Amino acid sequence: MKNINLHNVAERFLFTQPDPVEISGIYCTYCVDSPVPAVKSCLMCEASLCEKHLRVHSKSSEHVLSDPSTSLKKRKCSVHKKILEYYCTEDSACICVSCSLVGEHQGHRVEILDEASEKKKGKLKNIFQKLSTKREETKKRVQNLEERWRKAQEKASGEAERVTALFTDIRRRLDNLEKRVLSEISRQEKEESLLRSTLIQKLEIKKDELSGRMRHIEEICNMTDPLTVLQEPDTGDLCDPEEGEGDKDINRCLHDVGDLDVSVISDKLHTLCDIITDIRRGIYVEGPGDILLDVNTAANNIFISDDLKTATWSQNNQNRPETAERFQNNQVMSSRRFTSGRHYWDVEISGSVEWMVGMCYPSIDRRGGQSYIG
């Protein structure tokens, strides 16, 4: 017996279900009831076929099958409406058989599309290989530049630290020297002050003694009685002009009192010369020079590495343009020049049998059969 209630629920459920989502892709042209994915497209029919319709499709050679496509009209000649089967090598165009026989490509050299396609793929593969090689070379150059930049940063950081340490040491040594010189000036000043104070004290005593003797003599000279004048004792001591031990001591003190002993100060200041010498040494004594080779001077039988630090003799001509600064044979100059100072650099010869390195002027002869360094 039919369950009416269950039947109504089922119908209502089916009625409310959403439409099936259309599968994306290329569908069979002949399956009109429901979309069925196509497996091939016929260029002649300009139709796409599922597996079912492909089995009953014409097997004639005119019906060319291809992978499913939506642009079937583009695969036919716009003039003759025939399938594009050939490639005109002279005009670089895809053509049909009529184009090659009676059309504008008549008499031109043509190739089958597959053959022309394979040839083009071969050329593209060669180009791809060359581009790949160039890309690797460019990548290595970028890496070399990044490495040089990193080393330059490290060198700049090291130089900054070296200069900072140099000036810190200079300031420390100058401060110490200043303290020593000022201390010496202060010491001499205290000694001079003490000696001067002692001498003034002695001279004041001497002055008081002389004043007393002068007053006594004046008293005698003011007496009117001759007998009293003559009977006054110690008249010889009052008139003695010779120096005593006290006068000699005072004279020695007067001789010792004077300006600062500049020679001692100058001797201490002479340390500045040592500091300046150390400063020069700290400025000019460096590590090995960073030498980069100048490709513009390299002979065409010399290969220069991308980092511009390696020169190698080569049988292959490098085909660089001929210029006045280029050596004719076996040599290359660095791009760095020295105008003064002392410099050195490290050279790795990598087991070379023959090599030379040296200094030269920019006016060195670069032509001739064989040039020699320096």
mmCIF file of C-alpha atoms in Angstrom:
data_model
loop_
_atom_site.group_PDB
_atom_site.id
_atom_site.type_symbol
_atom_site.label_atom_id
_atom_site.label_comp_id
_atom_site.label_asym_id
_atom_site.label_seq_id
_atom_site.Cartn_x
_atom_site.Cartn_y
_atom_site.Cartn_z
ATOM 1 C CA MET A 1 0.000 0.000 0.000
ATOM 2 C CA LYS A 2 1.333 3.446 -0.952
ATOM 3 C CA ASN A 3 2.260 5.688 1.984
ATOM 4 C CA ILE A 4 0.748 9.024 0.961
ATOM 5 C CA ASN A 5 2.389 11.019 3.752
ATOM 6 C CA LEU A 6 5.903 9.643 3.018
ATOM 7 C CA HIS A 7 5.397 10.238 -0.690
ATOM 8 C CA ASN A 8 4.504 13.905 -0.105
ATOM 9 C CA VAL A 9 7.553 14.455 2.146
ATOM 10 C CA ALA A 10 9.853 12.892 -0.452
ATOM 11 C CA GLU A 11 8.475 15.057 -3.254
ATOM 12 C CA ARG A 12 8.786 18.188 -1.144
ATOM 13 C CA PHE A 13 12.407 17.274 -0.300
ATOM 14 C CA LEU A 14 13.345 16.645 -3.919
ATOM 15 C CA PHE A 15 11.649 19.837 -5.031
ATOM 16 C CA THR A 16 13.677 21.975 -2.574
ATOM 17 C CA GLN A 17 17.096 20.499 -3.601
ATOM 18 C CA PRO A 18 19.366 22.982 -5.462
ATOM 19 C CA ASP A 19 20.216 22.396 -9.125
ATOM 20 C CA PRO A 20 23.425 20.399 -9.655
ATOM 21 C CA VAL A 21 26.487 22.615 -10.032
ATOM 22 C CA GLU A 22 27.787 22.618 -13.585
ATOM 23 C CA ILE A 23 31.200 21.038 -13.847
ATOM 24 C CA SER A 24 33.697 23.511 -15.188
ATOM 25 C CA GLY A 25 35.517 22.654 -18.439
ATOM 26 C CA ILE A 26 34.642 21.774 -22.051
ATOM 27 C CA TYR A 27 31.545 19.651 -22.579
ATOM 28 C CA CYS A 28 30.256 17.431 -25.360
ATOM 29 C CA THR A 29 28.463 19.379 -28.053
ATOM 30 C CA TYR A 30 25.926 16.606 -28.670
ATOM 31 C CA CYS A 31 24.934 15.836 -25.055
ATOM 32 C CA VAL A 32 22.121 18.347 -24.794
ATOM 33 C CA ASP A 33 20.217 16.775 -21.902
ATOM 34 C CA SER A 34 23.026 17.056 -19.359
ATOM 35 C CA PRO A 35 26.624 18.360 -19.580
ATOM 36 C CA VAL A 36 29.157 15.576 -20.179
ATOM 37 C CA PRO A 37 32.900 16.393 -20.224
ATOM 38 C CA ALA A 38 34.454 16.214 -23.690
ATOM 39 C CA VAL A 39 37.523 14.063 -24.362
ATOM 40 C CA LYS A 40 38.328 15.289 -27.892
ATOM 41 C CA SER A 41 37.433 18.093 -30.295
ATOM 42 C CA CYS A 42 36.963 17.668 -34.060
ATOM 43 C CA LEU A 43 38.471 20.501 -36.074
ATOM 44 C CA MET A 44 36.411 19.644 -39.131
ATOM 45 C CA CYS A 45 33.076 19.532 -37.279
ATOM 46 C CA GLU A 46 34.072 22.286 -34.897
ATOM 47 C CA ALA A 47 32.504 20.179 -32.142
ATOM 48 C CA SER A 48 33.628 18.624 -28.869
ATOM 49 C CA LEU A 49 32.918 14.929 -28.206
ATOM 50 C CA CYS A 50 32.454 12.806 -25.130
ATOM 51 C CA GLU A 51 33.581 9.167 -25.110
ATOM 52 C CA LYS A 52 30.150 7.936 -26.266
ATOM 53 C CA HIS A 53 29.902 10.258 -29.298
ATOM 54 C CA LEU A 54 33.601 9.790 -30.098
ATOM 55 C CA ARG A 55 32.988 6.086 -30.760
ATOM 56 C CA VAL A 56 30.426 6.859 -33.486
ATOM 57 C CA HIS A 57 32.329 9.837 -34.914
ATOM 58 C CA SER A 58 33.681 9.750 -38.488
ATOM 59 C CA LYS A 59 37.099 8.114 -38.829
ATOM 60 C CA SER A 60 37.905 10.017 -42.013
ATOM 61 C CA SER A 61 41.337 11.674 -42.200
ATOM 62 C CA GLU A 62 39.641 14.985 -42.856
ATOM 63 C CA HIS A 63 38.180 14.892 -39.366
ATOM 64 C CA VAL A 64 41.251 15.874 -37.346
ATOM 65 C CA LEU A 65 40.892 15.258 -33.621
ATOM 66 C CA SER A 66 42.638 17.334 -30.952
ATOM 67 C CA ASP A 67 42.467 17.895 -27.222
ATOM 68 C CA PRO A 68 39.250 19.579 -26.096
ATOM 69 C CA SER A 69 39.262 23.254 -27.079
ATOM 70 C CA THR A 70 36.842 26.189 -27.175
ATOM 71 C CA SER A 71 38.754 28.032 -29.912
ATOM 72 C CA LEU A 72 38.164 25.625 -32.800
ATOM 73 C CA LYS A 73 37.516 28.391 -35.327
ATOM 74 C CA LYS A 74 41.005 29.753 -34.759
ATOM 75 C CA ARG A 75 42.415 26.442 -35.962
ATOM 76 C CA LYS A 76 40.873 26.944 -39.437
ATOM 77 C CA CYS A 77 41.989 29.184 -42.265
ATOM 78 C CA SER A 78 39.971 32.420 -42.261
ATOM 79 C CA VAL A 79 40.064 32.498 -46.110
ATOM 80 C CA HIS A 80 39.491 28.865 -47.185
ATOM 81 C CA LYS A 81 37.802 27.612 -43.990
ATOM 82 C CA LYS A 82 40.104 24.608 -43.974
ATOM 83 C CA ILE A 83 42.151 23.182 -41.141
ATOM 84 C CA LEU A 84 45.556 24.831 -40.587
ATOM 85 C CA GLU A 85 47.959 21.972 -41.306
ATOM 86 C CA TYR A 86 51.137 23.670 -42.525
ATOM 87 C CA TYR A 87 53.583 26.402 -41.512
ATOM 88 C CA CYS A 88 55.003 28.864 -44.031
ATOM 89 C CA THR A 89 58.635 29.430 -43.050
ATOM 90 C CA GLU A 90 58.984 32.503 -45.275
ATOM 91 C CA ASP A 91 56.035 34.402 -43.786
ATOM 92 C CA SER A 92 56.065 32.705 -40.380
ATOM 93 C CA ALA A 93 52.345 31.896 -40.676
ATOM 94 C CA CYS A 94 50.140 28.850 -40.118
ATOM 95 C CA ILE A 95 48.288 28.005 -43.372
ATOM 96 C CA CYS A 96 45.916 25.430 -44.892
ATOM 97 C CA VAL A 97 46.590 23.262 -47.929
ATOM 98 C CA SER A 98 44.769 25.688 -50.248
ATOM 99 C CA CYS A 99 46.961 28.579 -49.093
ATOM 100 C CA SER A 100 50.061 26.649 -50.143
ATOM 101 C CA LEU A 101 48.617 25.533 -53.504
ATOM 102 C CA VAL A 102 46.614 28.473 -54.827
ATOM 103 C CA GLY A 103 46.729 31.116 -52.128
ATOM 104 C CA GLU A 104 49.193 33.901 -51.292
ATOM 105 C CA HIS A 105 51.723 31.398 -49.925
ATOM 106 C CA GLN A 106 51.922 29.486 -53.232
ATOM 107 C CA GLY A 107 55.478 28.365 -53.954
ATOM 108 C CA HIS A 108 56.708 29.137 -50.437
ATOM 109 C CA ARG A 109 58.620 26.602 -48.381
ATOM 110 C CA VAL A 110 56.203 24.982 -45.947
ATOM 111 C CA GLU A 111 56.471 22.467 -43.131
ATOM 112 C CA ILE A 112 53.983 20.278 -41.293
ATOM 113 C CA LEU A 113 52.788 21.944 -38.120
ATOM 114 C CA ASP A 114 54.221 19.238 -35.856
ATOM 115 C CA GLU A 115 57.673 19.467 -37.475
ATOM 116 C CA ALA A 116 57.663 23.282 -37.401
ATOM 117 C CA SER A 117 56.500 23.182 -33.797
ATOM 118 C CA GLU A 118 59.316 20.791 -32.798
ATOM 119 C CA LYS A 119 61.888 22.971 -34.561
ATOM 120 C CA LYS A 120 60.607 26.055 -32.747
ATOM 121 C CA LYS A 121 60.667 24.174 -29.453
ATOM 122 C CA GLY A 122 64.289 23.197 -30.160
ATOM 123 C CA LYS A 123 65.236 26.835 -30.781
ATOM 124 C CA LEU A 124 63.358 27.935 -27.675
ATOM 125 C CA LYS A 125 65.135 25.263 -25.628
ATOM 126 C CA ASN A 126 68.502 26.584 -26.835
ATOM 127 C CA ILE A 127 67.434 30.134 -25.985
ATOM 128 C CA PHE A 128 66.146 28.871 -22.631
ATOM 129 C CA GLN A 129 69.502 27.226 -21.931
ATOM 130 C CA LYS A 130 71.393 30.415 -22.802
ATOM 131 C CA LEU A 131 69.050 32.487 -20.662
ATOM 132 C CA SER A 132 69.461 29.987 -17.830
ATOM 133 C CA THR A 133 73.259 30.245 -18.121
ATOM 134 C CA LYS A 134 73.103 34.041 -18.155
ATOM 135 C CA ARG A 135 70.745 33.989 -15.200
ATOM 136 C CA GLU A 136 73.219 31.835 -13.240
ATOM 137 C CA GLU A 137 76.049 34.183 -14.184
ATOM 138 C CA THR A 138 73.954 37.153 -13.109
ATOM 139 C CA LYS A 139 73.064 35.354 -9.891
ATOM 140 C CA LYS A 140 76.761 34.754 -9.187
ATOM 141 C CA ARG A 141 77.533 38.405 -9.877
ATOM 142 C CA VAL A 142 74.794 39.447 -7.484
ATOM 143 C CA GLN A 143 76.217 37.075 -4.879
ATOM 144 C CA ASN A 144 79.724 38.438 -5.493
ATOM 145 C CA LEU A 145 78.472 42.005 -5.161
ATOM 146 C CA GLU A 146 76.598 41.133 -1.993
ATOM 147 C CA GLU A 147 79.729 39.436 -0.622
ATOM 148 C CA ARG A 148 81.873 42.456 -1.505
ATOM 149 C CA TRP A 149 79.260 44.726 0.050
ATOM 150 C CA ARG A 150 79.271 42.590 3.214
ATOM 151 C CA LYS A 151 83.057 42.689 3.370
ATOM 152 C CA ALA A 152 82.983 46.454 2.745
ATOM 153 C CA GLN A 153 80.547 46.846 5.626
ATOM 154 C CA GLU A 154 82.745 44.706 7.866
ATOM 155 C CA LYS A 155 85.794 46.710 6.819
ATOM 156 C CA ALA A 156 83.984 50.009 7.438
ATOM 157 C CA SER A 157 82.870 48.769 10.848
ATOM 158 C CA GLY A 158 86.398 47.609 11.643
ATOM 159 C CA GLU A 159 87.862 50.923 10.482
ATOM 160 C CA ALA A 160 85.350 52.825 12.615
ATOM 161 C CA GLU A 161 86.309 50.759 15.646
ATOM 162 C CA ARG A 162 90.013 51.231 14.896
ATOM 163 C CA VAL A 163 89.655 55.011 14.524
ATOM 164 C CA THR A 164 87.536 55.221 17.678
ATOM 165 C CA ALA A 165 90.125 53.218 19.612
ATOM 166 C CA LEU A 166 92.931 55.355 18.140
ATOM 167 C CA PHE A 167 91.316 58.645 19.187
ATOM 168 C CA THR A 168 90.385 57.232 22.603
ATOM 169 C CA ASP A 169 94.021 56.292 23.136
ATOM 170 C CA ILE A 170 95.162 59.702 21.860
ATOM 171 C CA ARG A 171 92.817 61.512 24.246
ATOM 172 C CA ARG A 172 93.928 59.305 27.156
ATOM 173 C CA ARG A 173 97.609 59.886 26.463
ATOM 174 C CA LEU A 174 97.123 63.613 25.936
ATOM 175 C CA ASP A 175 95.143 63.865 29.182
ATOM 176 C CA ASN A 176 97.901 62.003 31.043
ATOM 177 C CA LEU A 177 100.559 64.208 29.460
ATOM 178 C CA GLU A 178 98.611 67.354 30.325
ATOM 179 C CA LYS A 179 98.284 66.191 33.938
ATOM 180 C CA ARG A 180 102.027 65.451 34.168
ATOM 181 C CA VAL A 181 103.027 68.822 32.682
ATOM 182 C CA LEU A 182 100.569 70.764 34.869
ATOM 183 C CA SER A 183 101.753 68.789 37.892
ATOM 184 C CA GLU A 184 105.362 69.701 37.074
ATOM 185 C CA ILE A 185 104.425 73.381 36.705
ATOM 186 C CA SER A 186 102.543 73.259 40.023
ATOM 187 C CA ARG A 187 105.510 71.547 41.742
ATOM 188 C CA GLN A 188 107.975 74.157 40.483
ATOM 189 C CA GLU A 189 105.579 76.927 41.441
ATOM 190 C CA LYS A 190 105.294 75.610 45.024
ATOM 191 C CA GLU A 191 109.073 75.245 45.340
ATOM 192 C CA GLU A 192 109.605 78.748 44.003
ATOM 193 C CA SER A 193 106.936 80.115 46.355
ATOM 194 C CA LEU A 194 108.538 78.437 49.386
ATOM 195 C CA LEU A 195 112.037 79.611 48.405
ATOM 196 C CA ARG A 196 110.781 83.124 47.724
ATOM 197 C CA SER A 197 108.989 83.269 51.080
ATOM 198 C CA THR A 198 112.115 82.097 52.949
ATOM 199 C CA LEU A 199 114.309 84.584 51.088
ATOM 200 C CA ILE A 200 111.947 87.485 51.782
ATOM 201 C CA GLN A 201 111.956 86.550 55.464
ATOM 202 C CA LYS A 202 115.782 86.525 55.540
ATOM 203 C CA LEU A 203 115.967 89.791 53.645
ATOM 204 C CA GLU A 204 113.506 91.402 56.070
ATOM 205 C CA ILE A 205 115.702 90.312 58.977
ATOM 206 C CA LYS A 206 118.768 91.612 57.149
ATOM 207 C CA LYS A 207 116.985 94.885 56.453
ATOM 208 C CA ASP A 208 116.046 95.275 60.125
ATOM 209 C CA GLU A 209 119.681 94.639 61.163
ATOM 210 C CA LEU A 210 120.941 97.213 58.676
ATOM 211 C CA SER A 211 118.338 99.713 59.823
ATOM 212 C CA GLY A 212 119.460 99.261 63.449
ATOM 213 C CA ARG A 213 123.086 99.807 62.558
ATOM 214 C CA MET A 214 122.192 102.859 60.516
ATOM 215 C CA ARG A 215 120.251 104.377 63.426
ATOM 216 C CA HIS A 216 123.193 103.714 65.781
ATOM 217 C CA ILE A 217 125.605 105.383 63.369
ATOM 218 C CA GLU A 218 123.269 108.359 62.999
ATOM 219 C CA GLU A 219 123.169 108.713 66.803
ATOM 220 C CA ILE A 220 126.957 108.705 66.978
ATOM 221 C CA CYS A 221 127.191 111.180 64.117
ATOM 222 C CA ASN A 222 124.800 113.523 65.953
ATOM 223 C CA MET A 223 126.956 113.607 69.096
ATOM 224 C CA THR A 224 128.839 116.862 69.667
ATOM 225 C CA ASP A 225 131.288 115.583 72.225
ATOM 226 C CA PRO A 226 134.380 114.173 70.533
ATOM 227 C CA LEU A 227 135.325 112.102 73.530
ATOM 228 C CA THR A 228 131.993 110.396 73.609
ATOM 229 C CA VAL A 229 132.183 109.640 69.855
ATOM 230 C CA LEU A 230 135.565 108.054 70.174
ATOM 231 C CA GLN A 231 134.671 106.079 73.262
ATOM 232 C CA GLU A 232 131.563 104.530 71.535
ATOM 233 C CA PRO A 233 132.224 100.741 71.237
ATOM 234 C CA ASP A 234 131.999 98.460 68.141
ATOM 235 C CA THR A 235 132.574 101.181 65.657
ATOM 236 C CA GLY A 236 134.507 98.737 63.440
ATOM 237 C CA ASP A 237 131.587 96.285 63.238
ATOM 238 C CA LEU A 238 129.261 99.038 62.264
ATOM 239 C CA CYS A 239 131.401 99.989 59.309
ATOM 240 C CA ASP A 240 132.465 96.476 58.097
ATOM 241 C CA PRO A 241 131.400 96.189 54.404
ATOM 242 C CA GLU A 242 132.348 92.501 53.961
ATOM 243 C CA GLU A 243 129.667 89.857 53.607
ATOM 244 C CA GLY A 244 129.040 87.371 56.326
ATOM 245 C CA GLU A 245 127.721 83.785 56.060
ATOM 246 C CA GLY A 246 124.185 85.104 56.189
ATOM 247 C CA ASP A 247 124.793 87.317 53.170
ATOM 248 C CA LYS A 248 126.254 84.399 51.190
ATOM 249 C CA ASP A 249 123.224 82.260 52.011
ATOM 250 C CA ILE A 250 120.917 85.058 50.885
ATOM 251 C CA ASN A 251 122.880 85.489 47.639
ATOM 252 C CA ARG A 252 122.589 81.774 46.940
ATOM 253 C CA CYS A 253 118.838 81.986 47.471
ATOM 254 C CA LEU A 254 118.631 84.995 45.163
ATOM 255 C CA HIS A 255 120.519 83.045 42.511
ATOM 256 C CA ASP A 256 118.166 80.093 42.827
ATOM 257 C CA VAL A 257 115.004 82.189 42.608
ATOM 258 C CA GLY A 258 113.874 82.668 39.015
ATOM 259 C CA ASP A 259 111.335 81.629 36.341
ATOM 260 C CA LEU A 260 109.971 78.135 35.772
ATOM 261 C CA ASP A 261 112.436 75.517 34.550
ATOM 262 C CA VAL A 262 111.098 75.405 30.986
ATOM 263 C CA SER A 263 113.607 72.755 29.960
ATOM 264 C CA VAL A 264 111.990 70.199 32.279
ATOM 265 C CA ILE A 265 108.541 71.116 30.947
ATOM 266 C CA SER A 266 109.761 70.945 27.346
ATOM 267 C CA ASP A 267 111.283 67.550 28.025
ATOM 268 C CA LYS A 268 107.915 66.260 29.229
ATOM 269 C CA LEU A 269 106.143 67.886 26.275
ATOM 270 C CA HIS A 270 108.561 66.078 23.976
ATOM 271 C CA THR A 271 106.374 63.016 24.623
ATOM 272 C CA LEU A 272 103.981 64.634 22.120
ATOM 273 C CA CYS A 273 106.401 63.626 19.373
ATOM 274 C CA ASP A 274 106.081 59.987 20.418
ATOM 275 C CA ILE A 275 102.279 60.301 20.477
ATOM 276 C CA ILE A 276 102.264 61.863 16.988
ATOM 277 C CA THR A 277 104.539 59.086 15.710
ATOM 278 C CA ASP A 278 102.172 56.477 17.116
ATOM 279 C CA ILE A 279 99.233 58.316 15.551
ATOM 280 C CA ARG A 280 100.886 58.184 12.128
ATOM 281 C CA ARG A 281 101.650 54.525 12.618
ATOM 282 C CA GLY A 282 98.053 53.888 13.653
ATOM 283 C CA ILE A 283 96.738 55.730 10.580
ATOM 284 C CA TYR A 284 98.990 54.332 7.888
ATOM 285 C CA VAL A 285 99.709 50.782 9.005
ATOM 286 C CA GLU A 286 96.807 48.783 7.582
ATOM 287 C CA GLY A 287 96.050 45.243 6.556
ATOM 288 C CA PRO A 288 96.700 43.928 3.052
ATOM 289 C CA GLY A 289 95.407 46.227 0.305
ATOM 290 C CA ASP A 290 92.107 45.319 -1.327
ATOM 291 C CA ILE A 291 93.241 45.082 -4.937
ATOM 292 C CA LEU A 292 90.634 44.896 -7.731
ATOM 293 C CA LEU A 293 91.696 44.227 -11.312
ATOM 294 C CA ASP A 294 90.840 46.704 -14.070
ATOM 295 C CA VAL A 295 89.202 44.802 -16.954
ATOM 296 C CA ASN A 296 89.774 47.805 -19.226
ATOM 297 C CA THR A 297 93.536 47.126 -19.036
ATOM 298 C CA ALA A 298 93.393 43.306 -19.271
ATOM 299 C CA ALA A 299 94.940 41.703 -22.348
ATOM 300 C CA ASN A 300 92.563 39.582 -24.410
ATOM 301 C CA ASN A 301 94.402 36.399 -23.406
ATOM 302 C CA ILE A 302 93.726 37.112 -19.718
ATOM 303 C CA PHE A 303 90.430 35.989 -18.163
ATOM 304 C CA ILE A 304 89.227 38.132 -15.227
ATOM 305 C CA SER A 305 86.861 36.637 -12.634
ATOM 306 C CA ASP A 306 83.544 38.272 -11.755
ATOM 307 C CA ASP A 307 84.863 39.458 -8.378
ATOM 308 C CA LEU A 308 87.766 41.198 -10.202
ATOM 309 C CA LYS A 309 90.361 39.443 -8.009
ATOM 310 C CA THR A 310 91.577 36.564 -10.170
ATOM 311 C CA ALA A 311 93.521 36.747 -13.447
ATOM 312 C CA THR A 312 94.036 33.585 -15.512
ATOM 313 C CA TRP A 313 95.855 33.096 -18.803
ATOM 314 C CA SER A 314 93.485 31.689 -21.426
ATOM 315 C CA GLN A 315 93.801 30.323 -24.947
ATOM 316 C CA ASN A 316 90.354 31.726 -25.748
ATOM 317 C CA ASN A 317 90.327 35.296 -26.967
ATOM 318 C CA GLN A 318 88.149 37.400 -24.659
ATOM 319 C CA ASN A 319 87.184 39.721 -27.559
ATOM 320 C CA ARG A 320 87.372 42.911 -25.553
ATOM 321 C CA PRO A 321 87.490 46.181 -27.506
ATOM 322 C CA GLU A 322 90.972 47.407 -28.397
ATOM 323 C CA THR A 323 91.813 50.591 -26.461
ATOM 324 C CA ALA A 324 94.957 52.555 -25.684
ATOM 325 C CA GLU A 325 94.928 51.420 -22.050
ATOM 326 C CA ARG A 326 94.649 47.683 -22.809
ATOM 327 C CA PHE A 327 97.780 45.494 -22.646
ATOM 328 C CA GLN A 328 98.550 43.515 -25.764
ATOM 329 C CA ASN A 329 99.803 40.422 -23.945
ATOM 330 C CA ASN A 330 99.655 38.623 -20.598
ATOM 331 C CA GLN A 331 99.074 41.573 -18.248
ATOM 332 C CA VAL A 332 96.435 43.463 -16.311
ATOM 333 C CA MET A 333 96.632 46.415 -13.918
ATOM 334 C CA SER A 334 94.655 47.059 -10.764
ATOM 335 C CA SER A 335 92.070 49.807 -10.568
ATOM 336 C CA ARG A 336 93.604 51.094 -7.314
ATOM 337 C CA ARG A 337 96.546 53.477 -7.291
ATOM 338 C CA PHE A 338 98.965 54.476 -4.538
ATOM 339 C CA THR A 339 100.420 57.968 -4.329
ATOM 340 C CA SER A 340 102.283 57.684 -1.000
ATOM 341 C CA GLY A 341 102.742 55.584 2.101
ATOM 342 C CA ARG A 342 103.672 51.949 2.638
ATOM 343 C CA HIS A 343 101.343 49.235 1.333
ATOM 344 C CA TYR A 344 101.306 45.478 0.877
ATOM 345 C CA TRP A 345 98.944 42.853 -0.506
ATOM 346 C CA ASP A 346 98.550 39.083 -0.444
ATOM 347 C CA VAL A 347 98.733 37.068 -3.676
ATOM 348 C CA GLU A 348 97.565 33.468 -4.098
ATOM 349 C CA ILE A 349 99.202 31.845 -7.123
ATOM 350 C CA SER A 350 97.120 28.596 -7.036
ATOM 351 C CA GLY A 351 99.962 26.419 -8.272
ATOM 352 C CA SER A 352 100.717 28.580 -11.325
ATOM 353 C CA VAL A 353 103.914 27.749 -13.164
ATOM 354 C CA GLU A 354 104.674 31.297 -14.303
ATOM 355 C CA TRP A 355 103.426 34.534 -12.766
ATOM 356 C CA MET A 356 104.647 38.039 -11.976
ATOM 357 C CA VAL A 357 103.381 40.810 -9.731
ATOM 358 C CA GLY A 358 104.806 44.256 -9.124
ATOM 359 C CA MET A 359 104.413 48.027 -9.225
ATOM 360 C CA CYS A 360 104.430 50.239 -12.310
ATOM 361 C CA TYR A 361 103.618 53.744 -13.452
ATOM 362 C CA PRO A 362 100.479 54.374 -15.537
ATOM 363 C CA SER A 363 102.827 55.294 -18.418
ATOM 364 C CA ILE A 364 104.044 51.689 -18.780
ATOM 365 C CA ASP A 365 104.284 50.472 -22.395
ATOM 366 C CA ARG A 366 101.183 48.397 -23.083
ATOM 367 C CA ARG A 367 101.818 47.508 -26.708
ATOM 368 C CA GLY A 368 104.694 45.607 -28.285
ATOM 369 C CA GLY A 369 105.310 41.898 -28.317
ATOM 370 C CA GLN A 370 105.924 41.495 -24.569
ATOM 371 C CA SER A 371 105.629 43.982 -21.704
ATOM 372 C CA TYR A 372 107.189 43.509 -18.292
ATOM 373 C CA ILE A 373 105.913 44.733 -14.945
ATOM 374 C CA GLY A 374 107.559 47.676 -13.254
#
